[in-house]
């Protein structure tokens, strides 16, 4: 068997915070200018490294939320975990003009680009939307009309990340449908779903397995486990279901 | 040389974990789950474990035969490439030495293969000499499917992606060859103490 091509070493680079966007009360996007960024594919992530005055360091991984179509610019969308070590710093402390060490891009399985076609089925829970947003932004940047459906589970309307942008993408693009479910609190006359994603909801929202959608599922482990299992039960090929898990693992 | 992160304090390690956390890792109490696709569920009646590839005679065990092999209790720290580490995890499993006993081979490398199509490559010497097991229980309970049950490889001295979930066998190879994550740029060996996360580290 042939060896994989030698890959370049992933060295640490400096990003400069260009913009901070409060997405929800707990979630902030950090937009970085990264000189010499080699580019990425939608769905990949980076490692971020923080260094305290005494040299103590902490590293975490974050999905890239921006499309690969804006060179030398990366957006990371970070949810503050109350008992976390790195996320409270990124969400609460970081200011425009600060620098951040990062390396990447990392991963190459949970990725989509327009050349892979569709139909494209995206299922997200909470901040699991981030790598899927990179795919939707890439799709929009390329003017792609690949049939795409997003099913997005959030606790309440104010917890929906990128709500306005998702609405805009659906209104202005072609072939994109977005379905929301709010699991804890719903506004009066909420037209969307009001429960955790289950097999009945997936049967209503997704394409039948014989259309062979490419499926990406990202969210907390219980959501990913139950959604992936339900999709297999509905007849989708396990090999076309790609998963990525976001868990409060202390980050 | 790193750049200081203005205003970052960080959380210092407890004294009793000093020396047990490899560089860039942090401690977790839970047991995070990571996998690239749906959790496979193979009925035990259809489960086998095989030694294949560069061997004089392939070997295979049914679940009953596998469970009848001598097993041991293993307590080790585990380190995931996604940065979490978990200390003193307790497993029950069959030593890979037991599975390889009597196998004649010229191989230096192994590809572990799994339900769901996952693979990972390791040097044979990292699987022998009491360093690796095929584990079927965690914390005194049968291994749950999301953690790799009915059985997973356990190679705690390497990053945990090498401890392949849902393992179904070992293919012995003369030459090294990248497995699933290794093809996507993860390190061919994966020593957490040398922080070999990605190709070139």
Short mmCIF file of C-alpha atoms in Angstrom, two decimals:
data_model
loop_
_atom_site.label_atom_id
_atom_site.label_comp_id
_atom_site.label_asym_id
_atom_site.label_seq_id
_atom_site.Cartn_x
_atom_site.Cartn_y
_atom_site.Cartn_z
CA UNK A 1 0.00 0.00 0.00
CA UNK A 2 1.24 3.48 -0.82
CA UNK A 3 2.10 5.87 1.95
CA UNK A 4 0.09 9.06 2.26
CA UNK A 5 1.72 12.06 0.68
CA UNK A 6 3.98 13.86 3.11
CA UNK A 7 1.96 16.63 4.65
CA UNK A 8 3.29 19.97 5.69
CA UNK A 9 3.90 20.55 9.36
CA UNK A 10 1.13 22.46 11.10
CA UNK A 11 2.96 25.33 12.74
CA UNK A 12 1.55 27.87 15.17
CA UNK A 13 0.48 31.15 13.58
CA UNK A 14 -0.72 34.44 14.95
CA UNK A 15 -4.19 35.72 14.28
CA UNK A 16 -5.21 39.26 15.11
CA UNK A 17 -8.72 39.81 16.38
CA UNK A 18 -10.42 41.99 13.78
CA UNK A 19 -13.98 41.78 15.00
CA UNK A 20 -16.04 40.32 17.84
CA UNK A 21 -19.69 39.49 17.23
CA UNK A 22 -22.05 38.62 20.06
CA UNK A 23 -24.24 35.94 18.50
CA UNK A 24 -26.29 35.00 21.58
CA UNK A 25 -25.95 35.72 25.31
CA UNK A 26 -23.49 32.81 25.59
CA UNK A 27 -21.90 32.70 22.15
CA UNK A 28 -19.47 35.01 20.46
CA UNK A 29 -17.77 34.92 17.08
CA UNK A 30 -14.11 35.86 16.98
CA UNK A 31 -13.07 37.07 13.53
CA UNK A 32 -9.32 36.85 13.00
CA UNK A 33 -6.99 38.13 10.34
CA UNK A 34 -4.37 35.44 9.81
CA UNK A 35 -1.48 36.41 7.54
CA UNK A 36 -0.35 33.50 5.40
CA UNK A 37 -3.32 31.29 6.28
CA UNK A 38 -3.02 28.33 3.86
CA UNK A 39 -6.77 28.03 3.37
CA UNK A 40 -9.21 25.45 4.65
CA UNK A 41 -12.22 23.40 3.69
CA UNK A 42 -15.65 24.00 5.20
CA UNK A 43 -15.96 21.75 8.26
CA UNK A 44 -12.31 21.79 9.36
CA UNK A 45 -11.12 23.10 12.72
CA UNK A 46 -8.15 24.81 14.33
CA UNK A 47 -6.30 24.41 17.60
CA UNK A 48 -6.10 27.56 19.70
CA UNK A 49 -3.35 28.03 22.31
CA UNK A 50 -3.42 30.54 25.15
CA UNK A 51 -0.34 31.42 27.21
CA UNK A 52 -0.47 33.04 30.66
CA UNK A 53 2.18 35.44 31.98
CA UNK A 54 4.07 32.64 33.71
CA UNK A 55 4.16 30.46 30.60
CA UNK A 56 1.21 28.22 31.54
CA UNK A 57 -0.58 27.14 28.37
CA UNK A 58 -3.97 25.74 27.46
CA UNK A 59 -5.12 24.42 24.07
CA UNK A 60 -8.57 23.73 22.66
CA UNK A 61 -10.04 22.90 19.25
CA UNK A 62 -12.65 25.10 17.55
CA UNK A 63 -14.47 24.60 14.27
CA UNK A 64 -13.96 27.23 11.63
CA UNK A 65 -17.28 28.95 10.98
CA UNK A 66 -16.17 31.09 8.05
CA UNK A 67 -16.17 30.00 4.43
CA UNK A 68 -12.88 29.16 2.77
CA UNK A 69 -13.75 31.86 0.26
CA UNK A 70 -12.43 34.81 2.32
CA UNK A 71 -8.63 34.53 2.24
CA UNK A 72 -6.57 35.13 5.40
CA UNK A 73 -9.70 35.59 7.48
CA UNK A 74 -11.09 33.07 9.95
CA UNK A 75 -14.17 33.18 12.13
CA UNK A 76 -14.43 30.95 15.19
CA UNK A 77 -17.74 30.84 17.03
CA UNK A 78 -17.28 29.99 20.68
CA UNK A 79 -19.86 29.05 23.32
CA UNK A 80 -18.97 30.04 26.87
CA UNK A 81 -18.87 27.01 29.13
CA UNK A 82 -19.31 28.23 32.71
CA UNK A 83 -16.75 25.83 34.13
CA UNK A 84 -14.46 26.14 31.12
CA UNK A 85 -10.89 27.34 31.08
CA UNK A 86 -10.51 28.72 27.56
CA UNK A 87 -14.02 29.57 26.36
CA UNK A 88 -14.75 32.21 29.06
CA UNK A 89 -11.55 33.98 27.98
CA UNK A 90 -12.46 33.90 24.29
CA UNK A 91 -16.06 34.98 24.90
CA UNK A 92 -15.49 37.47 27.73
CA UNK A 93 -11.92 38.74 27.81
CA UNK A 94 -10.59 38.88 24.26
CA UNK A 95 -10.62 42.34 22.61
CA UNK A 96 -10.23 43.63 19.09
CA UNK A 97 -6.51 43.98 18.34
CA UNK A 98 -5.46 41.10 20.63
CA UNK A 99 -3.51 38.25 19.10
CA UNK A 100 -4.35 34.59 19.30
CA UNK A 101 -2.10 31.63 18.51
CA UNK A 102 -3.62 28.97 16.33
CA UNK A 103 -2.68 26.14 14.01
CA UNK A 104 -4.54 24.28 11.34
CA UNK A 105 -6.54 23.53 9.35
CA UNK A 106 -7.16 20.15 10.98
CA UNK A 107 -9.42 17.31 9.87
CA UNK A 108 -10.51 16.40 6.40
CA UNK A 109 -13.37 13.95 6.81
CA UNK A 110 -16.15 16.17 8.15
CA UNK A 111 -15.88 18.56 5.19
CA UNK A 112 -18.03 19.65 2.30
CA UNK A 113 -17.38 21.74 -0.75
CA UNK A 114 -19.60 22.53 -3.70
CA UNK A 115 -17.79 19.98 -5.86
CA UNK A 116 -19.17 17.19 -3.66
CA UNK A 117 -22.72 18.09 -4.70
CA UNK A 118 -25.76 16.96 -2.79
CA UNK A 119 -28.45 16.86 -1.73
CA UNK A 120 -26.88 18.21 1.42
CA UNK A 121 -28.50 17.46 4.75
CA UNK A 122 -27.19 19.34 7.78
CA UNK A 123 -28.33 18.63 11.32
CA UNK A 124 -27.08 20.76 14.19
CA UNK A 125 -27.57 21.10 17.91
CA UNK A 126 -26.52 24.33 19.64
CA UNK A 127 -23.00 25.45 18.77
CA UNK A 128 -22.73 22.38 16.55
CA UNK A 129 -23.97 24.76 13.85
CA UNK A 130 -20.46 26.25 13.46
CA UNK A 131 -18.81 23.87 10.97
CA UNK A 132 -22.15 23.54 9.14
CA UNK A 133 -22.31 27.33 8.85
CA UNK A 134 -18.94 27.26 7.10
CA UNK A 135 -20.55 24.90 4.56
CA UNK A 136 -23.59 27.16 4.10
CA UNK A 137 -21.42 30.26 3.76
CA UNK A 138 -19.21 28.48 1.24
CA UNK A 139 -22.28 27.33 -0.69
CA UNK A 140 -23.58 30.93 -0.78
CA UNK A 141 -20.18 32.39 -1.72
CA UNK A 142 -20.05 30.08 -4.72
CA UNK A 143 -23.64 30.79 -5.73
CA UNK A 144 -24.36 27.08 -5.46
CA UNK A 145 -27.92 25.82 -5.81
CA UNK A 146 -27.19 22.35 -4.39
CA UNK A 147 -30.45 21.31 -2.65
CA UNK A 148 -29.71 21.81 1.04
CA UNK A 149 -31.70 21.36 4.22
CA UNK A 150 -30.66 22.41 7.70
CA UNK A 151 -32.43 21.10 10.79
CA UNK A 152 -31.24 23.11 13.77
CA UNK A 153 -32.07 22.42 17.40
CA UNK A 154 -31.70 25.21 19.98
CA UNK A 155 -32.96 25.67 23.51
CA UNK A 156 -34.79 28.93 22.83
CA UNK A 157 -35.07 31.55 20.11
CA UNK A 158 -32.42 33.73 21.75
CA UNK A 159 -30.01 30.76 21.70
CA UNK A 160 -30.26 30.38 17.90
CA UNK A 161 -26.80 31.24 16.56
CA UNK A 162 -26.66 33.07 13.19
CA UNK A 163 -30.45 33.45 13.18
CA UNK A 164 -30.62 36.52 10.95
CA UNK A 165 -27.92 35.26 8.60
CA UNK A 166 -29.66 31.90 8.21
CA UNK A 167 -32.86 33.72 7.39
CA UNK A 168 -31.06 35.89 4.86
CA UNK A 169 -29.31 32.93 3.23
CA UNK A 170 -32.63 31.16 2.85
CA UNK A 171 -34.32 34.26 1.43
CA UNK A 172 -31.61 35.20 -1.04
CA UNK A 173 -30.11 31.85 -2.04
CA UNK A 174 -31.51 29.04 -4.07
CA UNK A 175 -32.42 25.59 -2.83
CA UNK A 176 -31.84 26.14 0.89
CA UNK A 177 -34.45 25.25 3.49
CA UNK A 178 -33.95 25.84 7.21
CA UNK A 179 -36.01 24.10 9.90
CA UNK A 180 -35.75 25.14 13.54
CA UNK A 181 -36.74 23.27 16.64
CA UNK A 182 -36.77 24.99 20.04
CA UNK A 183 -36.53 22.44 22.80
CA UNK A 184 -37.11 24.44 26.00
CA UNK A 185 -38.81 27.77 25.43
CA UNK A 186 -40.84 28.83 22.40
CA UNK A 187 -42.24 32.28 21.62
CA UNK A 188 -46.02 32.56 21.26
CA UNK A 189 -47.26 31.24 17.93
CA UNK A 190 -43.89 29.67 17.16
CA UNK A 191 -44.36 27.91 13.81
CA UNK A 192 -41.41 25.51 14.11
CA UNK A 193 -40.85 22.32 16.05
CA UNK A 194 -40.99 22.29 19.84
CA UNK A 195 -39.11 19.16 20.86
CA UNK A 196 -35.79 17.38 20.64
CA UNK A 197 -34.99 15.98 17.23
CA UNK A 198 -36.52 12.51 16.89
CA UNK A 199 -37.09 9.97 14.16
CA UNK A 200 -40.51 11.38 13.18
CA UNK A 201 -39.04 14.85 12.77
CA UNK A 202 -36.18 13.48 10.71
CA UNK A 203 -38.63 11.56 8.51
CA UNK A 204 -40.55 14.81 7.87
CA UNK A 205 -37.57 17.04 7.22
CA UNK A 206 -35.03 14.86 5.47
CA UNK A 207 -34.95 13.45 1.98
CA UNK A 208 -35.70 9.77 1.52
CA UNK A 209 -32.60 7.55 1.61
CA UNK A 210 -32.92 6.71 -2.10
CA UNK A 211 -31.91 10.29 -2.92
CA UNK A 212 -28.59 9.52 -1.17
CA UNK A 213 -28.11 12.81 0.66
CA UNK A 214 -24.73 13.68 2.11
CA UNK A 215 -25.40 14.02 5.82
CA UNK A 216 -23.44 16.05 8.38
CA UNK A 217 -24.48 15.94 12.03
CA UNK A 218 -22.84 18.13 14.66
CA UNK A 219 -23.83 18.82 18.23
CA UNK A 220 -23.60 17.42 21.72
CA UNK A 221 -23.04 13.67 21.95
CA UNK A 222 -26.62 12.65 22.95
CA UNK A 223 -28.03 14.53 19.94
CA UNK A 224 -25.45 13.12 17.54
CA UNK A 225 -25.94 9.58 18.84
CA UNK A 226 -29.73 9.68 18.59
CA UNK A 227 -29.83 11.47 15.22
CA UNK A 228 -27.26 9.17 13.60
CA UNK A 229 -29.02 6.07 14.93
CA UNK A 230 -32.43 7.33 13.75
CA UNK A 231 -31.07 8.14 10.28
CA UNK A 232 -29.65 4.61 9.96
CA UNK A 233 -33.04 3.25 11.05
CA UNK A 234 -34.71 5.38 8.37
CA UNK A 235 -32.52 3.62 5.82
CA UNK A 236 -29.68 6.07 5.25
CA UNK A 237 -26.29 4.52 4.50
CA UNK A 238 -24.04 4.75 7.57
CA UNK A 239 -21.11 5.63 5.30
CA UNK A 240 -22.84 8.83 4.13
CA UNK A 241 -23.52 10.08 7.66
CA UNK A 242 -20.60 12.09 9.01
CA UNK A 243 -20.62 13.15 12.63
CA UNK A 244 -18.77 15.59 14.80
CA UNK A 245 -19.43 16.04 18.49
CA UNK A 246 -19.27 19.13 20.63
CA UNK A 247 -19.33 18.37 24.28
CA UNK A 248 -18.77 20.38 27.39
CA UNK A 249 -15.57 18.46 28.06
CA UNK A 250 -14.15 21.17 30.26
CA UNK A 251 -13.31 23.56 27.39
CA UNK B 1 8.40 31.09 21.57
CA UNK B 2 4.78 31.66 22.39
CA UNK B 3 2.96 34.92 22.56
CA UNK B 4 1.37 35.86 25.87
CA UNK B 5 -2.41 36.05 25.89
CA UNK B 6 -3.33 39.33 27.56
CA UNK B 7 -5.49 38.69 30.59
CA UNK B 8 -5.38 34.90 30.43
CA UNK B 9 -4.89 33.27 33.82
CA UNK B 10 -5.70 29.64 33.16
CA UNK B 11 -6.48 26.92 35.58
CA UNK B 12 -3.45 25.32 37.20
CA UNK B 13 -3.16 21.60 37.61
CA UNK B 14 -3.79 19.89 40.91
CA UNK B 15 -0.63 18.77 42.65
CA UNK B 16 -1.60 15.10 42.40
CA UNK B 17 -1.94 15.23 38.61
CA UNK B 18 1.43 16.88 38.05
CA UNK B 19 3.53 14.69 35.83
CA UNK B 20 0.53 12.78 34.57
CA UNK B 21 -0.82 15.25 32.01
CA UNK B 22 1.06 15.31 28.70
CA UNK B 23 1.70 18.72 27.09
CA UNK B 24 -1.40 20.52 25.81
CA UNK B 25 -3.84 18.22 27.64
CA UNK B 26 -6.46 19.05 30.27
CA UNK B 27 -8.31 16.83 32.71
CA UNK B 28 -11.91 15.72 32.34
CA UNK B 29 -14.11 13.83 34.76
CA UNK B 30 -16.68 12.63 32.22
CA UNK B 31 -15.91 10.37 29.31
CA UNK B 32 -16.32 12.33 26.05
CA UNK B 33 -17.35 10.46 22.91
CA UNK B 34 -15.78 11.07 19.52
CA UNK B 35 -16.44 9.20 16.31
CA UNK B 36 -16.75 9.99 12.66
CA UNK B 37 -20.08 8.33 11.94
CA UNK B 38 -23.02 6.40 13.37
CA UNK B 39 -22.32 3.92 16.15
CA UNK B 40 -22.27 0.40 14.64
CA UNK B 41 -24.26 -2.27 16.44
CA UNK B 42 -23.07 -5.76 15.57
CA UNK B 43 -24.94 -8.62 17.29
CA UNK B 44 -22.57 -10.70 19.41
CA UNK B 45 -23.65 -13.80 17.47
CA UNK B 46 -22.08 -12.24 14.34
CA UNK B 47 -19.01 -10.80 16.07
CA UNK B 48 -15.58 -12.29 15.46
CA UNK B 49 -12.05 -11.12 16.14
CA UNK B 50 -9.41 -12.00 13.55
CA UNK B 51 -5.65 -11.85 13.05
CA UNK B 52 -5.01 -11.53 9.31
CA UNK B 53 -2.42 -10.31 6.80
CA UNK B 54 1.25 -11.29 7.03
CA UNK B 55 0.73 -14.40 9.12
CA UNK B 56 1.38 -18.06 8.43
CA UNK B 57 -2.10 -18.93 9.55
CA UNK B 58 -4.94 -16.44 10.17
CA UNK B 59 -6.70 -16.76 13.53
CA UNK B 60 -10.28 -16.00 14.47
CA UNK B 61 -12.41 -16.12 17.60
CA UNK B 62 -16.16 -15.95 18.09
CA UNK B 63 -17.42 -13.78 20.97
CA UNK B 64 -17.71 -16.86 23.22
CA UNK B 65 -14.23 -18.04 22.32
CA UNK B 66 -12.82 -14.54 22.83
CA UNK B 67 -14.47 -14.18 26.24
CA UNK B 68 -13.13 -17.58 27.28
CA UNK B 69 -9.55 -16.28 26.88
CA UNK B 70 -7.73 -15.16 30.01
CA UNK B 71 -8.42 -11.49 30.72
CA UNK B 72 -7.03 -8.90 33.07
CA UNK B 73 -7.99 -5.66 34.78
CA UNK B 74 -6.09 -2.63 33.52
CA UNK B 75 -5.96 0.81 35.16
CA UNK B 76 -4.35 3.51 33.04
CA UNK B 77 -4.53 7.23 32.15
CA UNK B 78 -5.90 7.94 28.68
CA UNK B 79 -5.18 10.92 26.44
CA UNK B 80 -7.33 12.07 23.50
CA UNK B 81 -5.81 14.13 20.69
CA UNK B 82 -8.72 16.58 21.12
CA UNK B 83 -6.91 17.60 24.34
CA UNK B 84 -8.77 15.82 27.13
CA UNK B 85 -7.14 13.33 29.43
CA UNK B 86 -8.78 11.06 31.94
CA UNK B 87 -6.82 9.53 34.81
CA UNK B 88 -7.07 6.05 36.32
CA UNK B 89 -9.58 4.57 33.89
CA UNK B 90 -10.28 0.91 34.64
CA UNK B 91 -10.84 -1.65 31.93
CA UNK B 92 -11.10 -5.36 31.53
CA UNK B 93 -9.66 -6.97 28.44
CA UNK B 94 -7.63 -9.64 26.74
CA UNK B 95 -3.97 -8.82 26.27
CA UNK B 96 -2.96 -8.57 22.62
CA UNK B 97 -0.03 -10.82 23.63
CA UNK B 98 -2.60 -13.56 24.29
CA UNK B 99 -4.18 -13.04 20.86
CA UNK B 100 -0.81 -13.05 19.10
CA UNK B 101 0.52 -16.10 20.95
CA UNK B 102 1.76 -18.67 18.45
CA UNK B 103 1.40 -16.30 15.48
CA UNK B 104 4.37 -16.50 13.11
CA UNK B 105 4.93 -13.23 11.28
CA UNK B 106 7.54 -11.07 9.58
CA UNK B 107 5.32 -8.03 10.04
CA UNK B 108 6.43 -4.86 11.84
CA UNK B 109 3.13 -2.97 11.62
CA UNK B 110 -0.53 -3.56 12.27
CA UNK B 111 -3.72 -2.10 10.89
CA UNK B 112 -6.56 -2.42 13.38
CA UNK B 113 -9.88 -2.78 11.55
CA UNK B 114 -13.35 -2.15 12.88
CA UNK B 115 -17.08 -2.25 12.29
CA UNK B 116 -18.08 0.91 10.44
CA UNK B 117 -14.90 0.88 8.35
CA UNK B 118 -12.60 2.64 10.83
CA UNK B 119 -8.92 1.71 10.76
CA UNK B 120 -5.77 2.83 12.58
CA UNK B 121 -2.14 1.84 12.15
CA UNK B 122 0.36 0.95 14.87
CA UNK B 123 3.80 -0.62 15.12
CA UNK B 124 3.49 -4.27 16.17
CA UNK B 125 5.86 -3.70 19.09
CA UNK B 126 3.43 -1.14 20.55
CA UNK B 127 0.75 -3.82 20.69
CA UNK B 128 2.91 -6.47 22.34
CA UNK B 129 4.77 -6.80 25.62
CA UNK B 130 1.83 -5.98 27.89
CA UNK B 131 1.09 -2.58 26.32
CA UNK B 132 -2.23 -3.25 24.57
CA UNK B 133 -5.51 -5.05 25.10
CA UNK B 134 -8.82 -5.77 23.44
CA UNK B 135 -11.12 -4.37 26.13
CA UNK B 136 -14.72 -5.49 26.65
CA UNK B 137 -15.56 -3.79 29.96
CA UNK B 138 -15.12 -0.29 31.36
CA UNK B 139 -15.52 0.58 35.02
CA UNK B 140 -16.86 -2.89 35.76
CA UNK B 141 -19.63 -2.76 33.14
CA UNK B 142 -19.84 -4.17 29.61
CA UNK B 143 -18.40 -1.57 27.23
CA UNK B 144 -21.20 0.64 25.89
CA UNK B 145 -21.58 0.89 22.10
CA UNK B 146 -20.81 4.63 22.03
CA UNK B 147 -17.50 3.91 23.78
CA UNK B 148 -16.65 1.15 21.34
CA UNK B 149 -18.54 -1.88 22.65
CA UNK B 150 -18.69 -4.78 22.43
CA UNK B 151 -14.90 -4.48 22.28
CA UNK B 152 -12.29 -1.86 21.53
CA UNK B 153 -8.56 -1.77 21.28
CA UNK B 154 -6.87 -0.24 24.33
CA UNK B 155 -3.40 1.20 23.72
CA UNK B 156 -3.20 3.78 26.50
CA UNK B 157 0.38 4.93 25.87
CA UNK B 158 -0.68 6.44 22.51
CA UNK B 159 -3.35 9.07 21.75
CA UNK B 160 -6.73 7.48 22.14
CA UNK B 161 -7.70 7.43 18.45
CA UNK B 162 -5.26 4.51 18.24
CA UNK B 163 -7.49 2.63 20.71
CA UNK B 164 -9.91 1.77 17.92
CA UNK B 165 -13.57 1.38 18.85
CA UNK B 166 -15.64 -1.57 17.60
CA UNK B 167 -12.42 -3.39 16.73
CA UNK B 168 -12.84 -6.63 14.80
CA UNK B 169 -9.27 -7.61 14.11
CA UNK B 170 -5.66 -6.88 13.43
CA UNK B 171 -4.14 -7.01 9.96
CA UNK B 172 -0.39 -7.55 10.20
CA UNK B 173 1.68 -5.62 7.64
CA UNK B 174 5.34 -5.53 6.61
CA UNK B 175 5.20 -1.79 5.94
CA UNK B 176 3.48 1.04 7.75
CA UNK B 177 0.38 2.45 6.10
CA UNK B 178 -1.95 5.23 7.29
CA UNK B 179 -5.30 4.37 8.83
CA UNK B 180 -8.44 6.52 8.85
CA UNK B 181 -7.39 9.64 10.79
CA UNK B 182 -3.76 9.24 9.75
CA UNK B 183 -4.88 9.72 6.12
CA UNK B 184 -6.41 13.05 7.18
CA UNK B 185 -3.17 14.39 8.60
CA UNK B 186 -3.05 12.91 12.07
CA UNK B 187 0.29 11.54 13.24
CA UNK B 188 1.38 8.04 12.15
CA UNK B 189 2.53 7.17 15.71
CA UNK B 190 0.75 9.51 18.16
CA UNK B 191 2.85 9.67 21.34
CA UNK B 192 1.07 12.12 23.69
CA UNK B 193 4.26 12.82 25.66
CA UNK B 194 5.96 14.05 22.49
CA UNK B 195 2.71 15.79 21.47
CA UNK B 196 2.56 13.96 18.15
CA UNK B 197 -0.92 15.13 17.22
CA UNK B 198 -0.54 15.85 13.52
CA UNK B 199 1.72 14.80 10.69
CA UNK B 200 5.08 16.51 11.14
CA UNK B 201 4.74 17.03 14.93
#
